[in-house]
Every structure is written in structure tokens, then in C-alpha cells.
Coordinates of C-alpha atoms in Angstrom, one line a residue:
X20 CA 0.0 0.0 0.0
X21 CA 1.5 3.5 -1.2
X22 CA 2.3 6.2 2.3
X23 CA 3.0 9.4 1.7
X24 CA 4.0 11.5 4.4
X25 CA 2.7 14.9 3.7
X26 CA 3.2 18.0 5.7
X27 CA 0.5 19.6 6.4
X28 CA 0.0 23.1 6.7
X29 CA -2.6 25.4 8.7
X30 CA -4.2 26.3 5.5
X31 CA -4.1 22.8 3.0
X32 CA -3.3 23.7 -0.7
X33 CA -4.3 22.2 -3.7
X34 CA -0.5 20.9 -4.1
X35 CA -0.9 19.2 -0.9
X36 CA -4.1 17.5 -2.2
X37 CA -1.9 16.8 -5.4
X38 CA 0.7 15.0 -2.8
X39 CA -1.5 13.0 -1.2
X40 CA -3.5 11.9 -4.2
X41 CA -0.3 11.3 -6.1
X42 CA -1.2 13.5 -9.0
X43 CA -0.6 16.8 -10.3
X44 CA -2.1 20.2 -9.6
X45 CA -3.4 20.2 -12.8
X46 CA -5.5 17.3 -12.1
X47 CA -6.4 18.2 -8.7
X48 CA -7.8 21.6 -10.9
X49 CA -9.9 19.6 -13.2
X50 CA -11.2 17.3 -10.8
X51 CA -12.2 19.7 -8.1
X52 CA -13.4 22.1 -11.1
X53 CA -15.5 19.4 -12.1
X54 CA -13.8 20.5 -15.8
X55 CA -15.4 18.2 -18.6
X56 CA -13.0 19.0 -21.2
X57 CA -10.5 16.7 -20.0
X58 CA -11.0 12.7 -19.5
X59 CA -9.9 11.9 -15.9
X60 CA -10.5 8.2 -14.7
X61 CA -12.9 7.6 -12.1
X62 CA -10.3 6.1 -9.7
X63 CA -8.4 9.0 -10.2
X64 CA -11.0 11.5 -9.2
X65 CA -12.0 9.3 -6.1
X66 CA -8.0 9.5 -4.8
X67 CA -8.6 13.2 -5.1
X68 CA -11.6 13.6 -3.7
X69 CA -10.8 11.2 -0.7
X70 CA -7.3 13.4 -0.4
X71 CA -9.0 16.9 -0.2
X72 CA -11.5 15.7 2.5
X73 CA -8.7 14.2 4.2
X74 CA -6.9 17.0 4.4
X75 CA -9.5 19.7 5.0
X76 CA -9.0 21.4 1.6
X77 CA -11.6 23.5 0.2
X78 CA -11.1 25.3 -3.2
X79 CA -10.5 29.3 -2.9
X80 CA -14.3 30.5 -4.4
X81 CA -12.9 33.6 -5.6
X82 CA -10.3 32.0 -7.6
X83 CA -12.2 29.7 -8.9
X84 CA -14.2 32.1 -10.2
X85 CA -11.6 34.5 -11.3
X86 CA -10.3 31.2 -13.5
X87 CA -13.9 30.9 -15.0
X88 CA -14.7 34.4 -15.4
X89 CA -17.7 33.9 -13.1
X90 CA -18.8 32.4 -10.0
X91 CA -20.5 29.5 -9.7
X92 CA -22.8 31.0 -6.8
X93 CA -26.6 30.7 -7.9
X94 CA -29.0 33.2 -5.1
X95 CA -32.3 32.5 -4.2
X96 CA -34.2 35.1 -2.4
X97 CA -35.7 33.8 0.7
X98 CA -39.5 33.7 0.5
X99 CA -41.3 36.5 1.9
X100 CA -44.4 35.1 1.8
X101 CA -45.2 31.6 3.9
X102 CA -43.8 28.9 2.3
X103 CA -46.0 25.8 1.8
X104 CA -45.0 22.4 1.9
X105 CA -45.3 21.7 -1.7
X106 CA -43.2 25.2 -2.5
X107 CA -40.1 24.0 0.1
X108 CA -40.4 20.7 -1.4
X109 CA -39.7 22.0 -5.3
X110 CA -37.0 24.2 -3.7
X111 CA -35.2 21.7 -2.0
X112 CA -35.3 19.2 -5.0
X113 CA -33.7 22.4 -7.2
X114 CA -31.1 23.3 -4.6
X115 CA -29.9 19.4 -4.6
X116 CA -30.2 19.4 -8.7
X117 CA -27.8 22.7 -8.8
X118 CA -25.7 21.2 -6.8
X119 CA -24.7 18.2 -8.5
X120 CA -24.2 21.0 -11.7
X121 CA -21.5 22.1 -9.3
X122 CA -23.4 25.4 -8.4
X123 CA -23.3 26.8 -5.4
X124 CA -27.0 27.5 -3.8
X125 CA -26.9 30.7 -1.3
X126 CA -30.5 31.7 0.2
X127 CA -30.9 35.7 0.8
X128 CA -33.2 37.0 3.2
X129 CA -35.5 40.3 1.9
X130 CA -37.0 41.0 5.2
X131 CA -36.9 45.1 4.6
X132 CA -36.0 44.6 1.2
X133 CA -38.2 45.7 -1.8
X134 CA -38.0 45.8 -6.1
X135 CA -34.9 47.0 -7.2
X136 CA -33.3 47.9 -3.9
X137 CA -33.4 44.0 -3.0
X138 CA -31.5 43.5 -6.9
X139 CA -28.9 45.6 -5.9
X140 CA -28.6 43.9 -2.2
X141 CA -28.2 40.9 -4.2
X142 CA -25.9 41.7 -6.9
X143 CA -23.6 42.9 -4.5
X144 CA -22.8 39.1 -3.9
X145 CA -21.9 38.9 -8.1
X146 CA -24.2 35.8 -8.3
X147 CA -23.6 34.0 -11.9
X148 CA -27.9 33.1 -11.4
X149 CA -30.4 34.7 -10.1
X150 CA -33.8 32.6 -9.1
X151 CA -36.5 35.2 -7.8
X152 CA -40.0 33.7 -6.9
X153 CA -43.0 35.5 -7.0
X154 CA -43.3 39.2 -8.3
X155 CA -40.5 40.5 -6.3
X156 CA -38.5 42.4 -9.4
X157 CA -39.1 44.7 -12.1
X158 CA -37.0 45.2 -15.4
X159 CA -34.4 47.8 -13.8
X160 CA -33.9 45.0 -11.1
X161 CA -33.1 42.9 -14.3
X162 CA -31.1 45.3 -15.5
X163 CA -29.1 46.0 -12.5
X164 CA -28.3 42.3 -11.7
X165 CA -26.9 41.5 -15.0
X166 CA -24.3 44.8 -15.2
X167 CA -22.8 43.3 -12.3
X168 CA -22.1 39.6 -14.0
X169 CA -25.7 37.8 -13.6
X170 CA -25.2 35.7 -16.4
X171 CA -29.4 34.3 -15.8
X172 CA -32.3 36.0 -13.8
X173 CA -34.9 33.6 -13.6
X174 CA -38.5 34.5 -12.2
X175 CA -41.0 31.9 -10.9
X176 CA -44.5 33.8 -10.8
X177 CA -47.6 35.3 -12.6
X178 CA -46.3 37.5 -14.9
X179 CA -42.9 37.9 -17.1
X180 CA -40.7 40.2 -16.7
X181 CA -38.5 42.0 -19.1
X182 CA -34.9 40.9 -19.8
X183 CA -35.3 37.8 -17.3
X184 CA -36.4 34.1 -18.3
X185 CA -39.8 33.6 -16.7
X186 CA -41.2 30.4 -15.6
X187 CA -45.1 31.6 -15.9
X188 CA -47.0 30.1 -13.0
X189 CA -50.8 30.0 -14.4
X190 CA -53.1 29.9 -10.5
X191 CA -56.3 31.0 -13.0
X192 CA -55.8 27.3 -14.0
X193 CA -56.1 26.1 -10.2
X194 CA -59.1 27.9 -9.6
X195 CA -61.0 27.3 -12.5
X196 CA -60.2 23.4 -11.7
X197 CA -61.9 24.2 -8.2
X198 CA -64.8 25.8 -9.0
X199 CA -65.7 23.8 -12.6
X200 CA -65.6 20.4 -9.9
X201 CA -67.6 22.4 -7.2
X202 CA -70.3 23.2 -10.0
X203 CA -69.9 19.8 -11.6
X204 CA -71.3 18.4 -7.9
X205 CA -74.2 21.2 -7.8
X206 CA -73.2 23.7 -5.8
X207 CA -74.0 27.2 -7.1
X208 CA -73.1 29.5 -4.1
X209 CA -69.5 29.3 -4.3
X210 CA -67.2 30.9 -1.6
X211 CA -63.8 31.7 -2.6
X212 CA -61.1 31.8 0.5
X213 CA -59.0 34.8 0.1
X214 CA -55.7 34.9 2.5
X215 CA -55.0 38.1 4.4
X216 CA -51.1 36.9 5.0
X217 CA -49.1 39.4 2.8
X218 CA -47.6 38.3 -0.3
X219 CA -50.2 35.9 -0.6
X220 CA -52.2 38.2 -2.6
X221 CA -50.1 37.3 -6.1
X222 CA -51.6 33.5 -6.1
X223 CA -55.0 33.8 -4.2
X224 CA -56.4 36.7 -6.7
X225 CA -55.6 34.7 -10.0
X226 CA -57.2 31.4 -8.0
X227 CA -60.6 33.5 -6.9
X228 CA -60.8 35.3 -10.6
X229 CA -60.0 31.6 -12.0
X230 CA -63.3 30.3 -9.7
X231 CA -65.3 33.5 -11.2
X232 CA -64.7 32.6 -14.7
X233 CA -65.9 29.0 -14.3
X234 CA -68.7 30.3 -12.5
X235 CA -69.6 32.6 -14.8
X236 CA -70.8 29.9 -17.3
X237 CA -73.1 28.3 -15.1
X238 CA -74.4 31.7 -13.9
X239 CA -73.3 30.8 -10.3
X240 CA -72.4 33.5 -7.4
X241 CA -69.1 33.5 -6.2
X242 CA -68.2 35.2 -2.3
X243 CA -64.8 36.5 -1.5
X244 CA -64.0 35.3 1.8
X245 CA -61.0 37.3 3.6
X246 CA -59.3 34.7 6.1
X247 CA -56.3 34.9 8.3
X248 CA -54.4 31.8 8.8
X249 CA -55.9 31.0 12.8
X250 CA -58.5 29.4 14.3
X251 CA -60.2 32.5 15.7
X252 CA -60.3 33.8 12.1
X253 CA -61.7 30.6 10.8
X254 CA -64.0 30.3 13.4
X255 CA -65.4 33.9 12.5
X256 CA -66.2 32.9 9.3
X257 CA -67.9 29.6 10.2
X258 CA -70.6 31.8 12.7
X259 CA -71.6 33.7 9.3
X260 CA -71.9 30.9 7.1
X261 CA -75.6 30.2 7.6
X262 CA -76.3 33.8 7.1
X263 CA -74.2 34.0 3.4
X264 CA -76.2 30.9 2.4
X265 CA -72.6 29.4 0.5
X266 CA -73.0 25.8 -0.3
X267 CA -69.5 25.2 -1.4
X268 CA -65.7 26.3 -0.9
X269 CA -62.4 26.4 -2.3
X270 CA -59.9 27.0 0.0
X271 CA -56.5 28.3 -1.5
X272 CA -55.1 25.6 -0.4
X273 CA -55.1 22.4 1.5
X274 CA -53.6 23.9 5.2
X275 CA -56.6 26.7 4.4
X276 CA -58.7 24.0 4.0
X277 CA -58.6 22.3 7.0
X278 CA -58.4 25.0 8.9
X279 CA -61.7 26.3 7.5
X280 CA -63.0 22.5 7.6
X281 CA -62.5 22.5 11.4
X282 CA -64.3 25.1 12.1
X283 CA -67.5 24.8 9.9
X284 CA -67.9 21.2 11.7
X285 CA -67.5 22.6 14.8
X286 CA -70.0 24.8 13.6
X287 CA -72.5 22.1 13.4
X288 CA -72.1 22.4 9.4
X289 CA -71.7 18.3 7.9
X290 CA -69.4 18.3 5.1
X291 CA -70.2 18.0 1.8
X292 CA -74.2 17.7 2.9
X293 CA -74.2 21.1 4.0
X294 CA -70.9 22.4 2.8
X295 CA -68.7 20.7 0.2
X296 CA -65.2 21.8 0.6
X297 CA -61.6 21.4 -2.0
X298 CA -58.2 22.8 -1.5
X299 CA -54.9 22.9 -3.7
X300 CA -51.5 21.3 -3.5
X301 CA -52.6 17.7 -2.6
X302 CA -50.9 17.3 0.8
X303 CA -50.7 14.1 2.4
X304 CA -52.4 15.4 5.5
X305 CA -55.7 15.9 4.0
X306 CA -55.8 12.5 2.7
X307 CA -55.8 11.7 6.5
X308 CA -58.6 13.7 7.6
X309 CA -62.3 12.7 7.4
X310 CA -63.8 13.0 5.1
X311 CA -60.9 13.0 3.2
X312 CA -60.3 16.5 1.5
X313 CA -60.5 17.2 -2.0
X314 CA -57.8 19.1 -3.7
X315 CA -56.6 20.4 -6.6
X316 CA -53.3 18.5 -7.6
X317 CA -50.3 20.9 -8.8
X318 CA -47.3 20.1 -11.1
X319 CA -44.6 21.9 -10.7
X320 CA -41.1 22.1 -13.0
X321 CA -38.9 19.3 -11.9
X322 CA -35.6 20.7 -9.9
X323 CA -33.4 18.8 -12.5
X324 CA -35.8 20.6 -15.7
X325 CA -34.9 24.0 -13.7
X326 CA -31.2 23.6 -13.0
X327 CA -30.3 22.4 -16.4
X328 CA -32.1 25.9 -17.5
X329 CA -30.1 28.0 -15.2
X330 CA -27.0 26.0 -16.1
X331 CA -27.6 26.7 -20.1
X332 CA -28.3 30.5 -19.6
X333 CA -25.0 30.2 -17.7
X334 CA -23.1 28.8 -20.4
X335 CA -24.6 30.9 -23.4
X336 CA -25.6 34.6 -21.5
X337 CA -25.7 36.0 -24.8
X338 CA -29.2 34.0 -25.5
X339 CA -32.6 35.0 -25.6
X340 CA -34.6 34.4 -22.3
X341 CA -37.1 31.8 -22.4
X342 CA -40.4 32.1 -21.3
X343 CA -42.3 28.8 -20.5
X344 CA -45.6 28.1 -18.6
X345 CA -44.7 25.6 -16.0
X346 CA -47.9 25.3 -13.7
X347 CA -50.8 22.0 -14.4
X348 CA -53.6 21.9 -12.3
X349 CA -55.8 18.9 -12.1
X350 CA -58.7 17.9 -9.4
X351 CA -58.5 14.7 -7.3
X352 CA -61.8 14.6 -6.3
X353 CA -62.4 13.1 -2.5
X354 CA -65.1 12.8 -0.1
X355 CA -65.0 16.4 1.2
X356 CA -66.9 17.8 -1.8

């Protein structure tokens, strides 16, 4: 078995990876680099990989990206609005997908933060991607960004925005689902669930004008129902129910759903007899409660679809953003309605 005696330093260098590992610096460079222009044997890159653990190294970020001409950082503004389930799920499996593209995923808070004033916090960091949920940047944010080395701004929302690639998230689609099921099973007094959270606001009015346009059709009423995310809240709302006459709900969402379920049963209200109720996002926990909740079933862009997107705006800036619409909708219909 081969021993090298290596001396190591406070700080561990690449040529003291190259020691250990028995290759050259060069190779340490490609292999680290993750560089696909030059073949490098699989044994080879586990020695070097085993080495550098071994001996603490971790590559200098700015020179890597000085040897690149960009950094290999990708920033994702931390959510301002609450973050559902299904949301943290599609970020997490996009933050592992960018990661094995060798990207670095760094999360930026925007408490305080606002339009371009949160671009220029964020370009600050000279991100080579940008990913910005919701409707959190205007074109001059674009703009911004990309003078200081943004090779791709990316927006996951409603609307598109100049000069960025925009993953169009359609929620007219998820509401119209809801309320063409609701009036599929009879019901033609339709309330609507409306969040108060902030930030909310950009999803739940494209759901409720979704539910309006289906019900518009069957010449049904829809009712806007305002509701903070508590039990006191929903509880409020359950007390008037009788009096609005409503003989159906969508929900927003599935954790609005059962929230608003709760109460109307406490409320003496049987559901569906008296009340048939549907959410979105298909959680697991509302297959669990009885009756079991119907929902309207979302598809979101696969991390993997998403990081190969970011990777090839990377590698050719020069192109011209894509826009795509990324959102399905489709109702799983359950006892609840």
C-alpha cells in the first residue's frame, strides 16, 4: 500500500491535495473544477476527492471564479411570503439538482428589502444566477443584476418580466379546476377563501378570478371570503356561514382547508351535505382527515428541468430568455366535496 508523508500546513493547498493523491495540480484543478473538457478516470477522481477531505482542503471561491470568469454561486431570495409544503419541497429538490451541476446554492433573506433595492442587495454578492420567486423584481432590477455579471435571472411567478427568463406560474388554471368540480357536484353558491397573509395576494387573486370565470358559465355566485391563517379567524367565518347561504368552498389551499374544515364542523355544518369543501397542492395530510379533502393537484417544474435551465443560460448569456408556462392543475376529487 503506497504512504505518503505529507506536511501539512494550517491552510491545505491544492498541491498538498496533489501530494497525497499522487497526481498533479493540474488534475487536482480539473477534478475539483468538475472540468469536462479533460477525461480523468474515475479512480483518479475518487483519490482526489478522498485526499482533499482528508486534508481539510476547500477550493478558494474567488479563484475559482476568477479562473472561469464567473462564480459558480446561484442566489435564491428567501420567501417572503409563507412557504408551503409543496413550495419547500420544489426548492429543495432544485437546490440538490444545482448542486450536482457544481453550483453553489446561497439563500438571501429580503425582510426590509423591496424591487430594485433588493436587486442591488443581491448583486452585491456577483451571483452568476439569479432565481426570484413571486413578483418580487421589475426590469431595472433585471437590469441591475446583469451589469454586475448575472449571467441568468430567472423569475418563478404570474407575470414575465422584461430581460429575465420567466417560468409563468398559471393559478387562473387552479381555480377554475376548483370551481368547474364544485359546479360539476351542484353547488352554485361558491365561496372563494381569500388569504390576508401578505404576499399571498399574487396567487389567491388569479385562484378566486380563476373560480369566477368558471362560474360565470353556469351563472353561479361567487363570495370572496377574507381569512387569516388561525383558528379564531376561521372560526369567525364559520358563525356567518348560515347567514351568506354558500353551499361550497375552495380553500386556497389544502392547510386553508382544513383550517376552514374544522371550524365549519365545529359549527354544526356536515361536510359536503351542507358544505362541500376542495383545497390545492394535494398534501398528504388531507388525505388523512375525514372525510378526506379534495384538492386540486399541482405540477410543478422538476428541480433537475430547472437547473439544467439556469446551467444553459449560464453557459450561453448572450441568448434569448425563455419564457415557458410551468404550472398543471388537475382535481382529485375526494369525499370532502
Amino acid at each position: 500500500m503506497r504512504s505518503v508523508m505529507v506536511q501539512i500546513p494550517n491552510t491545505p493547498t491544492s498541491a498538498d491535495v496533489a501530494r497525497l493523491a499522487g497526481v498533479s495540480r493540474a488534475t487536482v484543478s480539473y477534478v475539483l473544477n468538475n472540468t469536462s473538457a479533460v477525461r480523468i478516470s474515475e479512480p483518479t477522481r475518487r483519490r482526489v476527492h478522498e485526499a482533499a477531505r482528508e486534508l481539510g482542503y476547500v477550493p478558494h471561491a474567488a479563484a475559482r471564479s476568477l479562473r472561469a470568469g464567473h462564480s459558480r454561486m446561484v442566489l435564491m431570495p428567501a420567501p417572503a411570503i409563507p412557504a408551503g409544503p409543496l413550495y419547500s419541497r420544489f426548492l429543495n429538490d432544485l437546490q440538490q439538482a444545482l448542486g450536482r451541476l457544481d453550483y453553489t446554492v446561497v439563500q438571501y433573506g429580503t425582510v426590509g428589502l423591496h424591487a430594485d433595492e433588493a436587486a442591488r442587495a443581491w448583486a452585491e454578492l456577483r451571483p452568476v444566477a439569479v432565481l426570484v420567486p413571486g413578483a418580487e423584481l421589475g426590469p431595472r432590477g433585471v437590469e441591475v443584476l446583469k451589469r454586475s455579471g448575472a449571467r441568468a435571472v430567472v423569475t418563478l411567478g404570474p407575470v414575465r418580466v422584461e430581460g429575465a427568463y420567466a417560468l409563468l406560474m398559471d393559478h387562473d388554471a387552479v381555480g377554475h379546476c376548483a370551481g368547474e368540480h364544485l359546479l360539476a357536484r351542484g353547488r352554485r353558491r361558491i365561496g372563494v377563501v381569500v388569504p390576508e397573509e401578505p404576499g399571498l395576494e399574487f396567487y389567491s387573486r388569479p385562484r378566486l378570478a380563476g373560480v369566477r370565470e368558471a362560474a360565470r358559465a353556469a351563472d353561479a355566485a361567487v363570495t370572496e371570503l377574507p381569512l387569516a391563517y388561525s383558528e379564531q379567524s376561521a372560526a369567525r367565518l364559520a358563525a356567518r356561514w348560515r347567514e351568506w347561504g354558500l353551499d361550497a368552498v375552495f380553500a386556497y389551499n389544502d392547510e386553508y382547508a382544513m383550517l376552514l374544515m374544522r371550524a365549519l364542523q365545529d359549527e354544526g355544518l356536515r361536510v359536503p351535505e351542507d358544505v362541500a369543501v376542495i383545497g390545492a397542492d394535494d398534501l398528504m395530510l388531507g388525505r388523512l382527515l375525514r372525510p378526506r379533502l379534495s384538492t386540486v393537484h399541482i405540477d410543478l417544474p422538476s428541480g433537475r428541468d430547472l437547473a439544467e435551465l439556469v446551467d444553459r443560460a449560464v453557459r450561453d448569456p448572450g441568448g434569448e430568455p425563455e419564457v415557458r408556462t410551468v404550472l398543471g392543475a388537475s382535481v382529485i376529487p375526494r369525499e370532502s366535496s
